[in-house]
CSV table of C-alpha atoms in Angstrom, one decimal:
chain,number,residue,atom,x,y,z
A,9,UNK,CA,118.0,96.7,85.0
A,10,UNK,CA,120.4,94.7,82.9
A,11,UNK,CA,122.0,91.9,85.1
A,12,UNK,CA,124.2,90.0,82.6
A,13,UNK,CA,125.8,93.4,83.3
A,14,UNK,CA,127.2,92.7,86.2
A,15,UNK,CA,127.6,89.2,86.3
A,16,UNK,CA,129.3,89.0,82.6
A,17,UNK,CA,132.6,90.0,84.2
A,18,UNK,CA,132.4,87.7,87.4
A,19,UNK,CA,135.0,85.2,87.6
A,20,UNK,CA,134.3,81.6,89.1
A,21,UNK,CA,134.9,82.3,93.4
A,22,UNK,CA,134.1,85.9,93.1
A,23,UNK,CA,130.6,87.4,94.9
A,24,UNK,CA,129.3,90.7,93.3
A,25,UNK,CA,127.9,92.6,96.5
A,26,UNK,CA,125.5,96.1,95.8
A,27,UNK,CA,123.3,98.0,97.8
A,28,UNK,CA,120.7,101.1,96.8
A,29,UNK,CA,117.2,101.3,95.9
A,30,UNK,CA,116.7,99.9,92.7
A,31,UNK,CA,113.7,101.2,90.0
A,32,UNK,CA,111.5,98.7,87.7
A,33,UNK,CA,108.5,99.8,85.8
A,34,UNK,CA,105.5,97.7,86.7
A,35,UNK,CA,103.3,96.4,83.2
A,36,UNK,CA,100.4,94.1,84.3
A,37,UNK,CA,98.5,93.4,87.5
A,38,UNK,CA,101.0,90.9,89.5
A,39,UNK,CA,102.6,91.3,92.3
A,40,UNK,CA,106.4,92.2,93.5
A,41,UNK,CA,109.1,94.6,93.6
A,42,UNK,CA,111.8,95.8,92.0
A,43,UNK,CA,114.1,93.1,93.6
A,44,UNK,CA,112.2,90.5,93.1
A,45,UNK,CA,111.9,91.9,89.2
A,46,UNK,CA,115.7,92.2,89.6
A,47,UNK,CA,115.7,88.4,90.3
A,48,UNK,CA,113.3,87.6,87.3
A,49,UNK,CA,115.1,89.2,84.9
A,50,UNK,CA,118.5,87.8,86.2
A,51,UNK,CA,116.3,84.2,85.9
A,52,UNK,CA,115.2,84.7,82.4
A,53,UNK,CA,118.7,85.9,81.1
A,54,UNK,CA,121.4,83.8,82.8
A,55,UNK,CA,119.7,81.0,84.7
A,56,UNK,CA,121.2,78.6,82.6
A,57,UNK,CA,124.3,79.1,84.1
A,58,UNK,CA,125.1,76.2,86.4
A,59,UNK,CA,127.3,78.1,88.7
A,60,UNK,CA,125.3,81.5,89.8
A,61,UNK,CA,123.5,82.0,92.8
A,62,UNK,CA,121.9,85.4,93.3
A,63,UNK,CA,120.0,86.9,95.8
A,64,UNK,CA,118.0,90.6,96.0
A,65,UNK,CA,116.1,91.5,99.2
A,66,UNK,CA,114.7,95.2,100.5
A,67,UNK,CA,115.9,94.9,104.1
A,68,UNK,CA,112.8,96.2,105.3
A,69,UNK,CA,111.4,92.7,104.8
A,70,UNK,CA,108.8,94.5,102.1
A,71,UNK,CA,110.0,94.5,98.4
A,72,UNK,CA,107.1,96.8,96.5
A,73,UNK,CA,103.8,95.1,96.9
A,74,UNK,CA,105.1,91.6,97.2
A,75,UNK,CA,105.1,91.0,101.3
A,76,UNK,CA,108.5,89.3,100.7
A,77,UNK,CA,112.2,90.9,101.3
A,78,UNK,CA,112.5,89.8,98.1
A,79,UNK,CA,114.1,86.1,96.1
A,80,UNK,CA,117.1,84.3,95.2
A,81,UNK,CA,118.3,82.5,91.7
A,82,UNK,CA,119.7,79.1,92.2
A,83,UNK,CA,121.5,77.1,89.5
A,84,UNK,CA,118.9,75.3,87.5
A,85,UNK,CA,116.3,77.7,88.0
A,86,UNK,CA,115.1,78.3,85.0
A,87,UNK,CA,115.2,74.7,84.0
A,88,UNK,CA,113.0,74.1,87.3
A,89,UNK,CA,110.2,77.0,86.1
A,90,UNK,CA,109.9,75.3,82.3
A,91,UNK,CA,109.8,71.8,84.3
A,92,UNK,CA,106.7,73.2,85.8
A,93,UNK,CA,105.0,74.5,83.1
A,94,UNK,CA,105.2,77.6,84.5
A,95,UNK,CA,105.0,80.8,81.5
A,96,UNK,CA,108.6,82.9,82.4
A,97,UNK,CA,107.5,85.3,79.7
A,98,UNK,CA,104.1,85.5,81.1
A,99,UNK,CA,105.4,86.6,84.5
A,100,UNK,CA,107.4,89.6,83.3
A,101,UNK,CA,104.8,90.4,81.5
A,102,UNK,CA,102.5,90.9,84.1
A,103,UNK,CA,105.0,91.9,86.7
A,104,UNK,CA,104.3,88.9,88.6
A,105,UNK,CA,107.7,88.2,89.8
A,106,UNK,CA,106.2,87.4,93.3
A,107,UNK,CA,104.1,84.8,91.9
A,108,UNK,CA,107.2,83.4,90.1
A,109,UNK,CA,109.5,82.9,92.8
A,110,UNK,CA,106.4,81.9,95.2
A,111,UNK,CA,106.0,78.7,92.7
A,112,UNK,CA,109.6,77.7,92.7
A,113,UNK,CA,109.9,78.5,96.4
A,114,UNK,CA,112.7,81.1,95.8
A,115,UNK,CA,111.1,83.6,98.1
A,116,UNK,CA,113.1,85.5,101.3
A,117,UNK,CA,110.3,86.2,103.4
A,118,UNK,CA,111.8,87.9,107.0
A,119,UNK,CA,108.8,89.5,108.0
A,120,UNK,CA,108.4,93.3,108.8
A,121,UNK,CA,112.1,93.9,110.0
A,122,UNK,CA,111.6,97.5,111.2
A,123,UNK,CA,115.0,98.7,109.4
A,124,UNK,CA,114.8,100.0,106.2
A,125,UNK,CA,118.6,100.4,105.4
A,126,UNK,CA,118.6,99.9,101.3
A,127,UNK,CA,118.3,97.2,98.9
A,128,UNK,CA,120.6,94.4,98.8
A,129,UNK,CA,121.9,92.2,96.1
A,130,UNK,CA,124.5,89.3,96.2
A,131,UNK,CA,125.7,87.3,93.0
A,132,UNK,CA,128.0,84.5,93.5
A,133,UNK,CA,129.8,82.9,90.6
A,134,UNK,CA,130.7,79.5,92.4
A,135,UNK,CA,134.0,78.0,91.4
């Protein structure tokens, strides 16, 4: 997963829409999915952009081991983390992206949804 990817060429008004199951290898002991480690590394490489918004979610409402549908990245995110002392680099490290995004309260929870269509992902370059 590389997301300055696919935001690098997003102009300001424009919304980058994808679905399909997406793939992460898992490191340490924490907790989360591969949408929620899509959001993490999006966090930790552009979130100090102040105009991108992202959001990942499995529309099952269960991204890997997480119990969430996945998170979203909101301008100033990464800011917000380092305001709380909380250890970015320790995260990915331990594939704790759940734990991450629980602490900023960044989390899509939907419960169970019953409808397991594909991953989703939505980034917004606001203009």
């Amino acid at each position: 997963m590389s997301p300055p990817i696919f935001i690098c060429r997003l102009q300001p008004g424009e919304v980058l829409l994808s679905g399909g199951e997406l793939v992460c290898r898992v490191t340490g002991a924490g907790r989360g999915g591969p949408n929620l480690a899509f959001c993490l590394e999006l966090l930790n490489r552009q979130a100090d952009a102040t105009d991108l918004w992202a959001l990942a979610c499995d529309t099952d409402g269960r991204d890997g081991n997480s119990g969430l549908a996945g998170a979203m990245v909101r301008p100033g995110a990464k800011a917000r983390a380092q305001a709380e002392g909380l250890d970015i680099a320790g995260f990915r490290v331990n594939a704790d992206s759940s734990g991450l995004f629980s602490a900023l309260a960044d989390t899509i929870d939907t419960g169970w949804t019953g409808t397991n269509v594909n991953d989703f992902r939505a980034i917004l370059r606001a203009s």
